[in-house]
Amino acid sequence: VQLQASGGGLVQEGGSLSLSCVASGAFSLNSMGWYRRPPGQSREKVASITNRGAADYRSSVRGRFTISRDNTKNAIYLQMTNLKVEDTAVYYCHADRENEHGFWDDYWGQGTQVTVSS
C-alpha cells in the first residue's frame, strides 16, 4: 500500500488550502486521515474518517477543517479554511487496515508542508 499526498504550500493567515491523498495497491482500508508535525513538536492527529464516513477532528481544527473520502478512488481530502499560524506543520496521510492475522497495519504517506504566515 502506498499513500501519495499532494497539496499544501504557503498561505497567509486566514487563507485556505486543500490536501489530497490517494492510496494505491490498497483494498479494504479502514480509517484514513491526516496527522501533522509542527516545528519542534511531536506528531499529532488532525482528522480521520472511517470507510463509512464517520469523521473525527482535533479540537483545534474542528469547524475550520473538513475531511472527506472517496472510497471508489481510495482517496481522502482535507479542506482547510481560516488557517492559523499554529497550523504550520508537515502533514502526513495515514491509513490502516486489518490484516489476515487480526492485527492492524498502518500506512503513511510522505509529508507535505503547510506554512501559514502572519
XYZ file of N, CA, C and O in Angstrom:
472
model
N 0.857 -1.188 0.000
C 0.000 0.000 0.000
C 0.892 1.237 0.000
O 1.790 1.370 0.829
N 0.604 2.137 -0.918
C 1.341 3.399 -0.962
C 0.354 4.547 -0.904
O -0.692 4.512 -1.546
N 0.699 5.545 -0.112
C -0.130 6.733 0.017
C 0.611 7.905 -0.609
O 1.749 8.187 -0.248
N -0.052 8.559 -1.525
C 0.542 9.701 -2.220
C -0.222 10.952 -1.838
O -1.389 11.099 -2.219
N 0.436 11.831 -1.114
C -0.195 13.074 -0.682
C 0.201 14.207 -1.607
O 1.302 14.215 -2.177
N -0.692 15.150 -1.746
C -0.417 16.332 -2.549
C -1.168 17.515 -1.953
O -2.098 17.358 -1.156
N -0.783 18.683 -2.404
C -1.390 19.889 -1.884
C -0.448 20.569 -0.910
O 0.739 20.301 -0.900
N -0.976 21.408 -0.084
C -0.132 22.146 0.842
C 0.474 23.357 0.184
O 0.127 23.725 -0.928
N 1.387 23.995 0.893
C 2.044 25.170 0.365
C 2.073 26.288 1.383
O 1.981 26.055 2.589
N 2.195 27.498 0.883
C 2.301 28.681 1.729
C 1.046 29.533 1.567
O 0.606 29.800 0.445
N 0.491 29.962 2.682
C -0.712 30.775 2.646
C -0.674 31.764 3.810
O -0.038 31.506 4.830
N -1.336 32.867 3.645
C -1.427 33.834 4.732
C -2.486 33.405 5.735
O -3.439 32.681 5.390
N -2.329 33.863 6.938
C -3.289 33.538 7.983
C -4.691 33.944 7.543
O -4.889 35.014 6.972
N -5.621 33.057 7.786
C -6.993 33.287 7.350
C -7.308 32.692 5.996
O -8.474 32.641 5.583
N -6.292 32.238 5.313
C -6.481 31.655 3.994
C -6.886 30.200 4.034
O -7.114 29.617 5.107
N -6.940 29.586 2.851
C -7.385 28.199 2.720
C -6.407 27.388 1.880
O -5.736 27.929 0.999
N -6.360 26.112 2.182
C -5.557 25.167 1.412
C -6.262 23.823 1.407
O -7.065 23.538 2.304
N -5.941 23.017 0.429
C -6.500 21.671 0.368
C -5.391 20.640 0.233
O -4.388 20.890 -0.454
N -5.587 19.516 0.875
C -4.675 18.388 0.764
C -5.438 17.197 0.184
O -6.637 17.027 0.446
N -4.723 16.405 -0.589
C -5.299 15.181 -1.143
C -4.361 14.024 -0.866
O -3.145 14.207 -0.765
N -4.935 12.850 -0.756
C -4.130 11.652 -0.545
C -4.812 10.491 -1.256
O -6.005 10.246 -1.029
N -4.058 9.798 -2.083
C -4.584 8.645 -2.811
C -3.795 7.408 -2.431
O -2.553 7.433 -2.426
N -4.511 6.347 -2.119
C -3.873 5.078 -1.767
C -3.865 4.166 -2.983
O -4.885 3.990 -3.639
N -2.716 3.599 -3.263
C -2.612 2.645 -4.359
C -2.225 1.290 -3.801
O -1.596 1.193 -2.746
N -2.616 0.262 -4.535
C -2.319 -1.086 -4.078
C -3.064 -1.432 -2.816
O -2.631 -2.260 -2.024
N -4.200 -0.762 -2.641
C -4.907 -0.915 -1.379
C -6.309 -1.467 -1.579
O -6.933 -1.230 -2.607
N -6.765 -2.189 -0.589
C -8.163 -2.578 -0.562
C -8.559 -2.746 0.893
O -7.734 -2.967 1.751
N -9.832 -2.601 1.139
C -10.368 -2.754 2.490
C -9.660 -1.880 3.516
O -9.421 -2.301 4.650
N -9.318 -0.661 3.121
C -8.771 0.266 4.108
C -9.847 0.637 5.097
O -11.009 0.824 4.730
N -9.475 0.757 6.341
C -10.441 1.115 7.369
C -10.460 2.629 7.545
O -11.136 3.341 6.829
N -9.687 3.115 8.476
C -9.636 4.549 8.714
C -8.546 5.187 7.867
O -7.489 4.603 7.661
N -8.828 6.353 7.354
C -7.828 7.165 6.675
C -7.855 8.537 7.318
O -8.901 8.982 7.822
N -6.725 9.203 7.301
C -6.725 10.503 7.947
C -5.438 11.271 7.747
O -4.579 10.891 6.944
N -5.353 12.360 8.492
C -4.205 13.250 8.417
C -3.618 13.479 9.802
O -4.351 13.683 10.772
N -2.303 13.421 9.848
C -1.548 13.800 11.031
C -0.648 14.955 10.628
O -0.440 15.217 9.444
N -0.118 15.628 11.634
C 0.833 16.694 11.330
C 1.915 16.759 12.404
O 1.706 16.325 13.525
N 3.048 17.296 12.010
C 4.142 17.509 12.946
C 4.547 18.967 12.878
O 5.234 19.385 11.937
N 4.098 19.769 13.836
C 4.508 21.179 13.857
C 6.002 21.287 14.141
O 6.589 20.355 14.714
N 6.627 22.369 13.808
C 8.067 22.531 14.048
C 8.412 22.319 15.514
O 7.820 22.933 16.398
N 9.354 21.441 15.768
C 9.815 21.205 17.126
C 8.844 20.456 18.014
O 9.069 20.360 19.225
N 7.778 19.927 17.436
C 6.778 19.243 18.247
C 6.578 17.808 17.772
O 7.113 17.397 16.748
N 5.797 17.068 18.526
C 5.511 15.682 18.162
C 4.382 15.619 17.143
O 3.611 16.574 16.979
N 4.311 14.493 16.499
C 3.231 14.304 15.538
C 1.893 14.233 16.263
O 1.785 13.619 17.329
N 0.887 14.825 15.663
C -0.447 14.845 16.270
C -1.494 14.551 15.211
O -1.320 14.865 14.033
N -2.561 13.950 15.659
C -3.648 13.616 14.755
C -4.464 14.856 14.457
O -4.802 15.612 15.365
N -4.802 15.050 13.196
C -5.590 16.205 12.784
C -7.041 15.800 12.556
O -7.962 16.405 13.106
N -7.244 14.812 11.725
C -8.598 14.369 11.399
C -8.526 12.973 10.812
O -7.507 12.587 10.226
N -9.610 12.243 10.966
C -9.684 10.914 10.373
C -11.113 10.654 9.938
O -12.056 11.332 10.376
N -11.244 9.677 9.058
C -12.568 9.321 8.568
C -12.585 7.822 8.290
O -11.646 7.267 7.718
N -13.643 7.163 8.732
C -13.747 5.727 8.530
C -14.265 5.424 7.123
O -14.693 6.327 6.384
N -14.253 4.152 6.774
C -14.740 3.784 5.446
C -16.252 3.968 5.341
O -16.813 3.888 4.252
N -16.894 4.229 6.457
C -18.332 4.511 6.430
C -18.623 5.998 6.518
O -19.775 6.402 6.579
N -17.562 6.801 6.553
C -17.748 8.235 6.513
C -17.834 8.942 7.854
O -18.121 10.137 7.896
N -17.563 8.227 8.919
C -17.588 8.864 10.236
C -16.280 9.626 10.437
O -15.196 9.050 10.370
N -16.406 10.923 10.662
C -15.228 11.784 10.763
C -14.971 12.199 12.202
O -15.897 12.321 13.016
N -13.707 12.421 12.474
C -13.283 12.867 13.797
C -12.218 13.935 13.607
O -11.383 13.821 12.702
N -12.245 14.950 14.456
C -11.328 16.067 14.306
C -10.625 16.415 15.601
O -11.185 16.280 16.689
N -9.433 16.906 15.452
C -8.740 17.509 16.574
C -9.530 18.752 16.956
O -10.022 19.480 16.094
N -9.637 19.021 18.234
C -10.496 20.117 18.678
C -10.057 21.459 18.097
O -10.889 22.305 17.775
N -8.776 21.652 17.933
C -8.291 22.953 17.471
C -8.598 23.223 16.000
O -8.477 24.363 15.541
N -8.977 22.184 15.254
C -9.285 22.389 13.833
C -10.761 22.213 13.526
O -11.207 22.502 12.410
N -11.501 21.723 14.522
C -12.927 21.481 14.277
C -13.621 22.778 13.895
O -13.436 23.814 14.523
N -14.401 22.714 12.843
C -15.090 23.900 12.356
C -14.306 24.649 11.287
O -14.866 25.494 10.580
N -13.028 24.354 11.188
C -12.192 25.015 10.166
C -11.730 24.032 9.094
O -11.571 24.418 7.931
N -11.519 22.792 9.485
C -11.057 21.759 8.555
C -12.199 20.781 8.272
O -13.006 20.484 9.153
N -12.218 20.290 7.049
C -13.206 19.277 6.672
C -12.506 18.139 5.961
O -11.814 18.353 4.953
N -12.701 16.944 6.469
C -12.135 15.767 5.828
C -13.232 15.048 5.067
O -14.376 14.979 5.522
N -12.885 14.563 3.893
C -13.840 13.804 3.097
C -13.118 12.619 2.465
O -11.883 12.582 2.429
N -13.925 11.696 1.980
C -13.331 10.456 1.475
C -14.111 9.983 0.268
O -15.339 10.075 0.224
N -13.371 9.448 -0.700
C -13.969 8.835 -1.881
C -13.475 7.395 -1.929
O -12.337 7.137 -2.339
N -14.299 6.473 -1.495
C -13.882 5.076 -1.420
C -13.636 4.472 -2.798
O -12.866 3.523 -2.935
N -14.288 5.014 -3.827
C -14.082 4.486 -5.176
C -12.677 4.789 -5.686
O -12.167 4.105 -6.570
N -12.086 5.827 -5.127
C -10.743 6.226 -5.540
C -9.695 5.956 -4.470
O -8.512 6.271 -4.669
N -10.131 5.394 -3.350
C -9.216 5.198 -2.211
C -8.512 6.510 -1.880
O -7.287 6.554 -1.691
N -9.287 7.566 -1.808
C -8.717 8.896 -1.618
C -9.386 9.633 -0.469
O -10.572 9.412 -0.182
N -8.629 10.478 0.170
C -9.182 11.387 1.158
C -8.714 12.799 0.844
O -7.712 13.006 0.158
N -9.477 13.740 1.366
C -9.195 15.138 1.110
C -9.329 15.897 2.421
O -10.150 15.552 3.276
N -8.549 16.939 2.557
C -8.659 17.797 3.731
C -8.760 19.236 3.252
O -7.804 19.769 2.690
N -9.919 19.797 3.454
C -10.123 21.195 3.124
C -9.860 21.997 4.381
O -10.523 21.812 5.394
N -8.899 22.907 4.317
C -8.501 23.699 5.479
C -8.844 25.153 5.218
O -8.397 25.726 4.225
N -9.638 25.723 6.082
C -10.025 27.120 5.953
C -9.635 27.881 7.210
O -9.342 27.282 8.252
N -9.657 29.204 7.102
C -9.309 30.061 8.242
C -8.025 29.562 8.920
O -7.971 29.400 10.148
N -7.024 29.330 8.108
C -5.777 28.773 8.626
C -5.093 29.736 9.584
O -5.146 30.963 9.412
N -4.450 29.152 10.591
C -3.754 29.921 11.600
C -2.263 29.580 11.560
O -1.881 28.504 11.081
N -1.476 30.478 12.109
C -0.030 30.248 12.123
C 0.292 28.914 12.794
O 1.185 28.187 12.352
N -0.456 28.583 13.808
C -0.194 27.331 14.532
C -0.576 26.083 13.748
O -0.333 24.964 14.212
N -1.164 26.245 12.580
C -1.434 25.093 11.707
C -0.206 24.733 10.876
O -0.209 23.714 10.177
N 0.811 25.559 10.950
C 2.038 25.286 10.215
C 2.637 23.968 10.665
O 2.863 23.753 11.858
N 2.879 23.084 9.715
C 3.382 21.756 10.053
C 3.628 20.972 8.772
O 3.209 21.389 7.687
N 4.274 19.843 8.937
C 4.326 18.853 7.863
C 3.137 17.931 8.079
O 2.979 17.369 9.167
N 2.324 17.794 7.070
C 1.111 16.982 7.160
C 1.353 15.626 6.499
O 1.902 15.540 5.394
N 0.900 14.579 7.187
C 1.079 13.209 6.718
C -0.263 12.517 6.558
O -1.122 12.588 7.432
N -0.397 11.823 5.463
C -1.577 11.000 5.226
C -1.372 9.643 5.906
O -0.258 9.098 5.919
N -2.436 9.112 6.473
C -2.373 7.835 7.177
C -3.564 6.960 6.807
O -4.660 7.469 6.534
N -3.335 5.672 6.814
C -4.430 4.718 6.610
C -4.125 3.467 7.417
O -2.962 3.175 7.712
N -5.164 2.758 7.786
C -4.939 1.488 8.452
C -5.871 0.422 7.891
O -6.868 0.711 7.240
N -5.486 -0.782 8.150
C -6.238 -1.912 7.616
C -5.974 -3.130 8.482
O -4.842 -3.344 8.915
N -7.005 -3.902 8.721
C -6.832 -5.122 9.491
C -6.252 -6.206 8.596
O -6.770 -6.461 7.504
N -5.194 -6.831 9.062
C -4.570 -7.866 8.235
C -5.182 -9.238 8.512
O -6.079 -9.380 9.357
N -4.673 -10.242 7.827
C -5.262 -11.576 7.913
C -5.068 -12.209 9.282
O -5.717 -13.204 9.608
N -4.179 -11.624 10.086
C -3.937 -12.156 11.421
C -4.756 -11.444 12.486
O -4.621 -11.724 13.681
N -5.561 -10.488 12.065
C -6.374 -9.755 13.014
C -5.698 -8.560 13.641
O -6.230 -7.947 14.571
N -4.528 -8.203 13.141
C -3.826 -7.031 13.648
C -3.972 -5.891 12.653
O -4.295 -6.092 11.490
N -3.714 -4.690 13.150
C -3.866 -3.518 12.300
C -2.522 -3.119 11.708
O -1.530 -2.996 12.407
N -2.501 -2.913 10.421
C -1.326 -2.395 9.726
C -1.519 -0.908 9.472
O -2.610 -0.478 9.071
N -0.474 -0.138 9.716
C -0.515 1.307 9.477
C 0.303 1.659 8.250
O 1.381 1.103 8.028
N -0.210 2.590 7.483
C 0.476 3.051 6.285
C 0.573 4.578 6.338
O -0.356 5.260 6.789
N 1.708 5.082 5.852
C 1.957 6.522 5.895
C 2.393 7.025 4.532
O 3.154 6.369 3.827
N 1.914 8.207 4.207
C 2.381 8.863 3.011
C 3.565 9.762 3.330
O 3.934 9.959 4.488
N 4.142 10.318 2.289
C 5.222 11.274 2.505
C 4.610 12.573 3.032
O 3.447 12.837 2.830
N 5.326 13.330 3.741
C 4.806 14.564 4.295
C 4.681 15.652 3.249
O 5.395 15.676 2.248
N 3.758 16.539 3.501
C 3.612 17.717 2.663
C 3.566 18.935 3.564
O 2.865 18.959 4.576
N 4.313 19.940 3.216
C 4.468 21.108 4.091
C 3.307 22.085 3.923
O 2.922 22.428 2.798
N 2.781 22.503 5.042
C 1.801 23.587 5.088
C 2.395 24.689 5.948
O 2.743 24.465 7.107
N 2.534 25.857 5.370
C 3.084 27.002 6.096
C 2.088 28.143 6.059
O 1.638 28.551 4.989
N 1.748 28.629 7.246
C 0.808 29.741 7.368
C 1.568 30.933 7.925
O 2.133 30.867 9.013
N 1.584 32.004 7.164
C 2.313 33.197 7.578
C 1.369 34.223 8.194
O 0.190 34.298 7.828
N 1.914 35.002 9.103
C 1.082 36.019 9.776
C 1.093 37.330 9.014
O 1.857 37.525 8.088
